[in-house]
XYZ file of C-alpha atoms in Angstrom:
636
model
C -3.807 15.784 19.569
C -0.105 14.675 19.353
C 0.400 12.112 16.830
C 4.346 11.754 18.150
C 5.759 9.633 19.788
C 5.756 10.064 23.444
C 9.335 9.676 25.099
C 11.010 8.160 27.648
C 10.550 10.886 30.103
C 6.823 11.722 29.385
C 5.847 7.951 29.286
C 7.006 7.964 33.287
C 5.178 10.758 34.003
C 2.412 9.366 32.283
C 2.491 6.330 34.181
C -0.543 7.232 36.756
C -2.562 8.329 34.100
C -1.809 4.590 32.154
C -4.426 1.991 31.626
C -2.875 -0.733 34.063
C -3.229 -3.871 30.858
C -2.789 -6.753 33.853
C -6.002 -5.539 35.509
C -8.171 -4.663 32.212
C -7.491 -8.130 31.028
C -8.469 -9.990 34.644
C -12.136 -7.440 34.157
C -12.645 -9.859 30.838
C -15.939 -11.306 30.751
C -14.638 -14.833 30.691
C -13.740 -16.145 27.048
C -15.390 -12.303 25.244
C -13.847 -10.431 23.701
C -15.772 -7.671 24.066
C -15.544 -5.389 26.316
C -16.981 -6.083 30.249
C -18.664 -3.305 31.871
C -16.011 -2.941 34.196
C -13.555 -2.795 30.928
C -15.579 0.020 29.194
C -14.904 1.992 32.622
C -11.191 1.600 33.014
C -11.235 2.438 29.214
C -13.392 6.411 29.859
C -10.607 7.069 31.868
C -7.953 7.138 29.124
C -9.805 7.201 25.485
C -10.773 10.421 23.880
C -14.566 11.141 23.295
C -13.397 12.459 19.803
C -12.503 9.877 17.309
C -9.331 9.004 15.705
C -6.862 10.853 13.407
C -5.018 9.372 11.305
C -2.682 12.470 10.624
C -3.846 15.936 10.301
C -6.181 16.525 6.981
C -5.197 17.421 3.917
C -6.439 21.532 5.475
C -3.532 21.292 7.350
C -0.768 22.771 5.327
C 1.453 23.652 7.375
C 2.141 19.828 8.244
C 1.718 18.743 5.113
C 4.288 21.348 3.561
C 6.449 20.151 5.223
C 6.107 17.056 5.093
C 5.994 17.353 1.606
C 9.357 18.642 1.872
C 11.270 15.246 2.911
C 12.537 12.908 0.923
C 10.542 9.709 1.564
C 7.618 12.006 0.396
C 9.176 13.773 -2.812
C 9.770 9.860 -3.324
C 6.199 8.979 -2.833
C 4.299 11.131 -4.556
C 6.983 10.551 -7.351
C 5.776 7.230 -7.872
C 2.209 8.016 -7.214
C 2.658 9.854 -10.610
C 3.369 6.586 -12.289
C 0.250 5.075 -11.746
C -2.132 7.973 -12.225
C -3.315 7.026 -15.465
C -3.915 3.443 -14.356
C -7.892 2.187 -13.825
C -8.475 0.531 -10.847
C -8.994 -3.517 -10.981
C -12.062 -3.879 -9.680
C -14.606 -5.274 -9.211
C -14.245 -8.149 -10.470
C -16.883 -11.319 -12.086
C -18.820 -13.055 -10.432
C -17.161 -16.284 -12.507
C -13.887 -14.875 -11.452
C -14.780 -14.808 -7.755
C -16.487 -17.990 -8.010
C -13.899 -19.382 -9.591
C -10.630 -18.348 -7.466
C -13.381 -19.573 -4.137
C -13.492 -23.048 -5.600
C -10.102 -23.763 -6.920
C -8.386 -20.860 -4.593
C -6.490 -19.868 -7.154
C -5.440 -16.121 -5.819
C -3.456 -15.584 -8.603
C -6.693 -14.417 -11.166
C -8.245 -11.875 -8.023
C -5.155 -11.138 -5.739
C -3.019 -8.628 -7.680
C -5.358 -6.756 -9.198
C -7.144 -6.367 -5.577
C -4.021 -4.631 -3.829
C -2.303 -2.952 -7.103
C -6.085 -1.237 -6.707
C -5.696 -0.489 -3.318
C -2.034 0.585 -3.109
C -2.396 2.779 -5.668
C -5.641 4.355 -3.840
C -3.626 4.837 -1.000
C -0.440 6.049 -3.201
C -2.749 8.976 -4.546
C -4.603 10.097 -1.143
C -1.439 10.592 0.218
C 0.052 12.010 -2.078
C -2.997 14.609 -2.585
C -2.085 15.342 0.651
C 1.161 16.662 0.089
C 0.478 18.558 -3.239
C -2.573 19.928 -2.401
C -3.449 20.736 -6.413
C -6.453 18.605 -6.969
C -4.956 16.417 -9.762
C -4.753 13.212 -8.152
C -9.011 13.589 -6.892
C -10.541 12.282 -10.247
C -8.969 8.958 -9.836
C -9.696 8.831 -5.727
C -12.992 8.879 -6.433
C -13.387 6.843 -9.604
C -11.115 4.171 -6.972
C -13.192 4.488 -3.794
C -16.750 3.790 -6.335
C -15.181 0.783 -7.592
C -14.315 -0.408 -4.345
C -17.251 0.557 -2.743
C -19.212 -1.676 -5.834
C -17.710 -4.625 -4.928
C -19.692 -7.070 -3.525
C -17.513 -8.895 -1.557
C -13.968 -7.739 -0.028
C -13.418 -10.610 0.891
C -10.968 -12.714 -0.645
C -12.887 -14.992 -2.721
C -10.737 -18.181 -1.334
C -11.691 -17.158 2.413
C -15.548 -16.729 1.405
C -17.312 -20.143 1.875
C -17.933 -22.749 -0.277
C -21.724 -20.907 -0.865
C -19.788 -17.946 -1.495
C -22.351 -16.478 1.073
C -20.332 -13.353 1.207
C -20.190 -12.594 -2.135
C -24.060 -13.547 -2.649
C -25.383 -10.625 0.240
C -25.930 -13.541 2.548
C -23.638 -12.705 5.763
C -20.644 -10.139 6.337
C -16.521 -10.970 6.942
C -13.823 -9.326 7.317
C -10.827 -10.804 6.514
C -7.239 -10.159 5.010
C -8.934 -8.247 2.426
C -11.122 -6.758 3.733
C -9.970 -4.831 6.560
C -7.352 -3.287 3.773
C -10.287 -2.213 1.412
C -11.958 -0.277 4.787
C -8.811 1.169 6.082
C -7.770 3.046 2.636
C -11.431 4.206 2.290
C -10.955 5.055 6.060
C -7.849 6.628 5.045
C -9.908 8.673 2.599
C -13.032 9.424 4.286
C -10.658 11.435 7.111
C -7.590 13.076 5.153
C -9.701 14.664 2.603
C -12.017 15.893 3.993
C -13.966 18.591 2.097
C -11.647 17.881 -1.072
C -14.136 14.857 -1.791
C -18.063 15.145 -1.775
C -20.398 15.088 1.391
C -22.287 12.421 -0.309
C -19.677 10.012 -1.376
C -18.478 10.103 2.200
C -20.924 9.786 3.305
C -21.741 6.857 1.243
C -17.859 5.617 2.289
C -19.530 6.280 6.110
C -22.188 4.123 5.594
C -19.958 0.779 4.511
C -17.849 1.084 6.676
C -20.217 0.577 9.178
C -22.143 -2.423 7.563
C -18.755 -3.982 6.481
C -17.019 -3.867 9.373
C -17.473 -2.469 12.044
C -21.104 -3.675 12.804
C -19.735 -7.151 12.183
C -16.646 -6.577 13.905
C -18.432 -5.744 17.333
C -21.241 -8.360 17.102
C -18.122 -11.459 16.556
C -16.631 -9.855 19.874
C -20.410 -10.581 21.432
C -21.302 -14.103 20.223
C -18.232 -15.698 18.974
C -19.068 -16.576 14.828
C -17.934 -18.460 11.190
C -17.849 -14.354 10.275
C -14.883 -13.576 11.971
C -13.540 -16.635 13.731
C -9.971 -14.812 13.879
C -11.047 -12.629 17.068
C -9.855 -15.083 19.158
C -6.445 -16.896 17.684
C -2.884 -17.209 17.800
C -2.201 -16.180 13.845
C -1.017 -13.417 12.308
C -4.881 -13.079 11.000
C -5.364 -11.874 14.669
C -3.156 -8.975 14.641
C -4.338 -8.250 10.923
C -7.548 -8.135 10.988
C -7.644 -5.917 14.089
C -5.688 -3.311 12.990
C -8.085 -2.801 10.239
C -11.258 -3.105 12.084
C -9.699 -0.649 15.405
C -8.678 1.606 12.254
C -12.780 1.513 10.438
C -14.320 2.060 13.958
C -12.650 4.397 15.894
C -12.048 7.015 12.803
C -15.368 6.024 11.295
C -17.534 5.307 13.846
C -19.858 8.324 14.373
C -20.814 6.444 18.616
C -18.271 7.014 21.308
C -19.511 3.995 22.652
C -18.820 1.571 19.485
C -15.139 3.658 19.551
C -14.853 2.238 23.023
C -16.047 -1.354 22.457
C -13.696 -1.708 19.772
C -10.458 -0.580 21.466
C -11.688 -2.661 24.239
C -12.008 -5.545 22.370
C -8.257 -4.400 20.580
C -6.441 -5.331 23.366
C -8.239 -8.407 24.998
C -7.806 -9.686 20.983
C -4.057 -8.907 21.032
C -4.018 -10.861 24.063
C -4.524 -14.320 22.347
C -2.010 -13.457 19.387
C 0.222 -12.168 21.534
C 0.078 -16.128 23.585
C 0.315 -18.096 20.128
C 4.518 -16.432 20.337
C 6.317 -19.428 22.927
C 7.455 -17.182 26.350
C 10.693 -17.816 24.373
C 9.300 -15.034 21.239
C 9.355 -18.025 18.906
C 6.353 -17.431 16.362
C 5.619 -20.732 14.933
C 4.138 -19.577 11.741
C 7.821 -17.958 11.063
C 9.344 -15.533 10.209
C 7.329 -13.839 7.030
C 4.503 -14.438 9.254
C 5.960 -13.071 11.933
C 6.902 -9.581 10.079
C 3.457 -9.880 8.821
C 1.659 -10.147 11.701
C 3.262 -7.929 14.470
C 3.784 -5.188 11.681
C 0.287 -5.049 12.694
C -0.146 -5.869 15.460
C 2.591 -3.047 16.598
C 0.330 -1.330 14.329
C -2.073 -1.444 16.772
C 0.304 -0.402 19.460
C 1.092 2.921 17.739
C -2.414 3.641 16.764
C -3.857 3.813 20.277
C -0.548 5.392 22.188
C -1.059 8.245 19.885
C -4.995 8.612 20.183
C -4.507 8.122 24.540
C -1.484 10.807 24.272
C 0.404 6.868 25.646
C -2.063 6.225 27.549
C -2.309 3.038 26.317
C 0.634 0.518 25.745
C 0.650 -1.928 24.014
C 4.181 -1.983 23.869
C 5.313 -3.105 26.773
C 1.045 -5.315 27.306
C 0.886 -7.454 30.620
C 4.698 -8.956 29.998
C 7.091 -6.965 28.347
C 10.488 -9.311 28.968
C 8.158 -11.315 26.652
C 7.427 -8.963 23.859
C 10.804 -8.247 24.153
C 11.423 -11.337 23.179
C 9.271 -11.852 20.258
C 10.538 -7.847 18.681
C 14.113 -9.786 18.718
C 13.117 -13.332 17.212
C 14.166 -12.822 12.924
C 17.810 -11.892 14.148
C 18.042 -15.122 16.497
C 15.816 -17.152 14.098
C 18.788 -16.783 11.027
C 20.590 -20.080 10.311
C 23.105 -18.662 8.437
C 23.625 -16.046 5.670
C 20.191 -14.381 5.610
C 18.962 -18.148 5.671
C 16.543 -19.331 7.770
C 13.879 -22.742 8.538
C 11.048 -22.809 6.284
C 9.106 -24.734 9.153
C 5.599 -24.708 8.815
C 4.584 -22.290 6.186
C 7.217 -20.146 6.841
C 10.011 -18.336 4.206
C 13.307 -19.561 3.410
C 15.792 -16.811 3.380
C 15.326 -12.948 6.030
C 14.377 -10.689 2.267
C 15.215 -6.831 1.292
C 11.302 -6.671 0.011
C 8.314 -5.756 1.825
C 7.795 -3.713 5.001
C 10.459 -3.136 7.984
C 8.046 -1.550 9.387
C 7.772 -4.056 12.779
C 11.644 -4.373 12.519
C 12.067 -0.688 13.091
C 9.856 -0.398 16.231
C 11.143 -4.082 17.550
C 15.001 -1.489 17.609
C 13.213 1.379 19.488
C 10.756 -0.284 22.069
C 12.538 -3.920 22.358
C 16.240 -3.308 21.529
C 16.672 -5.095 17.688
C 18.836 -3.824 15.495
C 17.554 -0.918 13.733
C 17.472 -1.625 9.678
C 19.921 -0.309 7.547
C 16.717 0.603 4.937
C 13.211 1.591 5.822
C 10.749 0.067 3.572
C 6.365 1.139 3.897
C 3.573 -0.905 1.931
C 1.125 0.607 3.736
C -0.355 3.923 4.317
C -0.797 3.564 7.868
C 2.864 2.621 7.882
C 4.097 5.303 5.983
C 1.761 8.010 8.299
C 3.199 7.240 10.988
C 6.559 7.382 9.345
C 5.979 10.723 8.534
C 4.627 11.857 11.983
C 8.036 10.060 13.226
C 10.860 11.057 11.267
C 13.880 10.431 13.795
C 12.135 7.158 14.526
C 12.111 6.113 10.755
C 15.606 7.198 9.854
C 18.212 4.193 8.664
C 20.916 3.080 10.259
C 24.097 4.081 8.228
C 26.540 2.193 10.830
C 24.519 -1.193 11.121
C 26.900 -4.069 10.528
C 25.267 -7.539 8.135
C 23.306 -9.166 10.740
C 24.705 -13.143 10.460
C 27.865 -11.436 11.185
C 27.127 -11.303 14.856
C 25.429 -14.954 14.814
C 25.715 -16.480 18.298
C 27.432 -20.300 17.957
C 23.678 -21.384 18.851
C 19.802 -20.665 19.577
C 17.576 -22.438 21.861
C 14.326 -21.601 21.914
C 13.197 -23.618 24.504
C 9.418 -22.997 25.334
C 8.936 -24.309 22.236
C 12.216 -26.373 21.340
C 13.292 -24.971 18.542
C 17.533 -24.940 18.215
C 19.691 -24.026 15.796
C 23.240 -24.878 16.095
C 25.433 -22.650 13.337
C 29.078 -23.872 11.976
C 31.731 -21.194 11.796
C 33.882 -22.929 9.339
C 34.451 -20.678 6.373
C 31.730 -21.907 4.386
C 29.334 -22.449 7.100
C 27.294 -25.752 7.859
C 25.097 -25.780 10.309
C 21.561 -26.954 11.095
C 17.959 -25.956 12.902
C 15.889 -28.815 14.084
C 12.241 -28.428 16.194
C 10.792 -30.322 18.293
C 7.626 -28.715 18.432
C 3.793 -29.693 18.504
C 1.338 -30.281 16.090
C -1.290 -27.724 16.544
C 1.042 -24.957 16.025
C -0.069 -22.601 13.855
C -0.064 -23.579 10.045
C 1.001 -26.995 11.808
C 2.666 -29.177 9.150
C 2.793 -32.428 11.681
C 6.356 -32.488 12.094
C 7.726 -32.793 14.779
C 11.545 -33.373 14.915
C 12.266 -32.237 11.451
C 15.269 -30.213 10.523
C 16.935 -28.141 7.522
C 20.630 -28.270 6.547
C 22.726 -25.606 5.273
C 26.510 -25.656 3.770
C 26.442 -22.331 3.193
C 23.447 -20.420 1.908
C 21.998 -23.589 -0.459
C 19.345 -25.136 2.333
C 20.530 -28.741 1.010
C 18.490 -31.299 3.077
C 15.751 -31.089 5.175
C 12.103 -29.389 5.444
C 10.580 -29.658 1.687
C 8.576 -26.292 3.475
C 5.329 -24.932 1.910
C 2.866 -26.116 -0.395
C 1.378 -22.808 -2.758
C -1.633 -21.769 -1.221
C -4.094 -23.472 -4.104
C -6.570 -25.215 -3.547
C -6.604 -28.640 -0.748
C -2.857 -26.989 -0.044
C -4.038 -26.641 3.952
C -5.922 -30.016 3.518
C -3.556 -32.521 6.677
C -3.844 -35.451 4.038
C -1.127 -32.679 1.810
C 1.952 -34.797 1.457
C 3.838 -31.647 1.992
C 1.700 -30.943 5.074
C 2.013 -34.147 6.585
C 4.849 -36.098 8.233
C 5.221 -38.124 5.223
C 6.846 -35.429 3.607
C 9.058 -34.702 6.681
C 12.291 -35.562 7.396
C 11.268 -37.536 10.683
C 10.325 -41.319 11.643
C 7.175 -43.612 10.033
C 6.531 -46.495 11.930
C 4.040 -49.446 10.656
C 3.041 -47.209 7.961
C 1.406 -44.715 10.041
C 2.522 -40.962 10.048
C 2.598 -38.572 13.072
C -1.044 -37.761 14.916
C -2.292 -34.016 15.089
C -3.038 -32.303 17.901
C -1.367 -30.372 20.875
C -0.953 -33.356 22.783
C 1.763 -34.989 19.826
C 4.951 -33.483 20.327
C 8.476 -34.102 21.292
C 9.927 -33.566 24.324
C 13.981 -31.941 24.190
C 15.652 -34.282 26.619
C 18.897 -33.194 26.696
C 20.855 -29.944 25.276
C 24.967 -29.950 24.696
C 26.270 -26.164 23.065
C 29.707 -26.382 23.025
C 32.326 -24.478 21.130
C 32.841 -26.242 18.008
C 29.929 -29.314 18.852
C 26.417 -28.898 19.706
C 23.756 -31.729 20.757
C 20.105 -32.510 21.228
C 18.118 -35.304 22.357
C 14.675 -35.446 21.881
C 11.649 -37.494 22.736
C 9.675 -38.422 19.805
C 7.444 -40.766 20.708
C 4.574 -38.187 22.461
C 4.488 -37.050 18.375
C 2.769 -41.012 17.065
C 0.230 -42.332 18.510
C 0.798 -45.598 17.967
C 0.516 -48.024 20.714
C 3.199 -50.875 20.169
C 5.859 -48.146 20.219
C 7.727 -47.767 23.677
C 10.676 -45.208 23.446
C 12.081 -43.298 20.277
C 14.435 -40.898 20.247
C 15.982 -38.293 18.909
C 19.569 -36.948 18.539
C 21.866 -34.464 16.739
C 25.162 -33.763 16.411
C 26.258 -30.986 14.827
C 30.374 -31.945 15.263
C 31.325 -28.541 14.414
C 35.492 -28.782 13.601
C 36.865 -28.904 10.221
C 34.872 -28.840 7.738
C 31.974 -29.837 9.720
C 29.808 -32.941 10.223
C 26.425 -33.311 11.108
C 24.419 -36.681 12.352
C 20.523 -37.093 12.772
C 20.291 -40.507 14.556
C 16.852 -42.596 15.497
C 16.640 -44.959 18.692
C 13.273 -46.494 18.432
C 12.000 -50.022 21.103
C 8.723 -51.202 20.808
C 6.231 -54.159 22.142
C 6.558 -56.279 19.124
C 8.503 -56.336 15.109
C 7.311 -53.064 13.089
C 8.334 -51.026 9.602
C 10.098 -48.344 10.418
C 12.305 -46.024 8.492
C 13.069 -42.316 8.180
C 13.619 -39.918 5.271
C 16.270 -37.439 3.545
C 14.237 -35.013 2.297
C 15.589 -32.679 -0.429
C 15.213 -30.206 -3.607
C 18.705 -31.585 -4.470
C 20.286 -33.514 -7.283
C 21.079 -37.093 -5.553
C 23.474 -39.348 -6.580
C 22.931 -43.720 -5.221
C 26.838 -44.291 -4.372
C 25.651 -47.241 -2.338
C 23.929 -49.090 -0.431
C 24.761 -47.067 2.701
C 25.810 -43.571 0.506
C 24.012 -40.856 -1.554
C 25.408 -37.742 -3.181
C 23.141 -34.744 -3.227
C 24.557 -31.840 -4.992
C 22.643 -28.273 -4.841
C 23.277 -25.327 -7.141
C 25.920 -24.349 -5.581
C 27.265 -26.535 -3.018
C 27.503 -30.611 -2.904
C 26.942 -33.648 0.568
C 27.792 -36.603 0.970
C 25.379 -38.829 2.999
C 26.410 -41.942 4.681
C 23.324 -44.313 6.660
C 24.001 -46.728 9.480
C 21.575 -49.314 10.751
C 21.521 -51.386 14.293
C 19.085 -54.106 14.594
C 18.894 -54.698 10.429
C 19.254 -53.818 6.953
C 18.088 -50.873 5.274
C 16.630 -50.333 1.728
C 16.833 -46.793 0.081
C 13.706 -45.757 -1.854
C 13.811 -42.080 -3.894
C 10.447 -41.086 -4.614
C 8.728 -37.444 -5.678
C 7.017 -35.615 -3.455
C 3.920 -35.456 -5.566
C 2.517 -31.921 -4.738
C 2.928 -30.046 -8.153
C 3.152 -26.365 -6.061
C 5.432 -26.418 -3.287
C 6.544 -22.907 -2.661
C 10.484 -23.115 -2.171
C 10.272 -24.506 -5.740
C 9.883 -28.084 -8.344
C 11.488 -31.229 -8.077
C 10.990 -31.834 -4.069
C 12.543 -35.814 -3.607
C 11.476 -38.083 -0.876
C 14.454 -40.379 -0.347
C 12.846 -43.473 2.230
C 15.260 -44.602 4.546
C 13.730 -47.919 5.263
C 14.461 -51.631 7.477
C 14.011 -53.900 4.622
C 11.726 -56.329 7.244
C 10.458 -55.486 10.906
C 12.300 -55.011 14.150
C 11.668 -54.223 16.881
C 14.726 -51.752 18.485
C 17.507 -50.760 16.934
C 18.323 -47.030 15.512
C 19.351 -45.226 12.067
C 21.397 -42.516 11.684
C 22.006 -40.044 8.805
C 25.727 -38.656 8.490
C 25.505 -35.559 6.558
C 29.368 -34.185 5.446
C 30.137 -31.233 2.899
C 32.170 -32.057 -0.368
C 34.634 -29.516 -1.422
């Protein structure tokens, strides 16, 4: 069976033989992820009877010797050699597992988990490249160490009673799916190079730790694998591992059919988590992580069925095109992006860019100027498709082509980009308060001067115990530059949202008006509108104005959020000084006098750094109507 991508002409020829995804999805058994009998019958027409082989076995020296001659393979082998003497760092002790579970402390286990898995992957592929037996002793040692683990889960993903560790249940999470995938690749590629007994034990563990629990949860949704119908990155990442293991390892054709069918049904929900405009509410980092694995599923199923299952287009090709082009539309300027929800604040030059490579192929996104792989499954696909995974040496810097604005009209998010010599820009969102990694942040914004995120959203709390609590100040609307009314914060739920009422995008002027009233559960609130204006002439001026009206006088205020050093010049003026840049902040009001009250954000672990400040801007006395206007101007 061919492991290469099918060319466009060949795809046209296969069109009549391809699985009709829309028809397939319509035959689902309600909301059940496990495929219906009608779906199984459709899959039988496109799926081979044989198990999936992610790459030729080590005994195929024609294939592996050809790969071994490439520079990427030589670099891969060199890296594996540097780690050949390092011992596996699992299993961790029950004490560390339970402590990590209780504290949410990832640092005491996660590096050990992933260093172990990454080394084993490199040893496996290095042995296939070299074929001298040098890596086999360590491969066997690492495999046994992984199989000796009581739980493959991240400890903080286990329940409070450590049920997986105690053997009371089995679950798949972001860690377990990769432990399973690494062992599946080892057994599949190395074949007779490892003993029959060890291979049998690998197969046994993969069956009960991954395939059995996956297919059971697909039939009856349970707490063990809650992600199977989720819209976050967990769905695509965990599904990719469960699918790889099941179609590679399971000896049952029926189980392989079920795993493929379930993965397609599950991906309907994952893709449903994106806006029709392609917007990813999880942010750019999670777009890369989640969409990486979605595209891996798509490539795996395309290879397995010789192009007859096409998830690159799925049931909505235009939406997938927008999703694939999300990164270049989400950038604000000079490599910065909005750290809304738990997103990152800068585009990255590290980690895998597998999603960008395949998006350039299938969705017309820009081809990366370098290729970065993190997981063995990605590397195998790259070696199977060398032309696709070649760099674009003439690729221009992404920010040079950024448009004056981007409007994600489905989710209600606008990026207004200044084109000054020192660019002054803003990203602002409406959204709703049930988004993935939600922060109760309808109306939040981030202001960027040159490369500095100088005021606005402070980003995510670090993932420790309590970080996901709705009462975490950095996750509630208290920790965001949005209004607080009668000491009441924004409510949580899909119905609590912002609505963009008006947009005006001009060459030197962008304006956005949004209704924030639906984000609050306050009976006295009649109107609440936020207006953003980016006047791009000269050095630029950005203003945020909140207009409100209530049935009775209420306490009303907003906030300026920042990591910058601040100076209170007078009752209406601040100076914000960041590492490289400086802003003047002028505050005016109508309806009453205001006061400025700085206070530190009481969260020790924030991803963007330390020392976040909430500068409250509040009316001194209750008022029933008025506005607060915050004007930002660069200082040079």
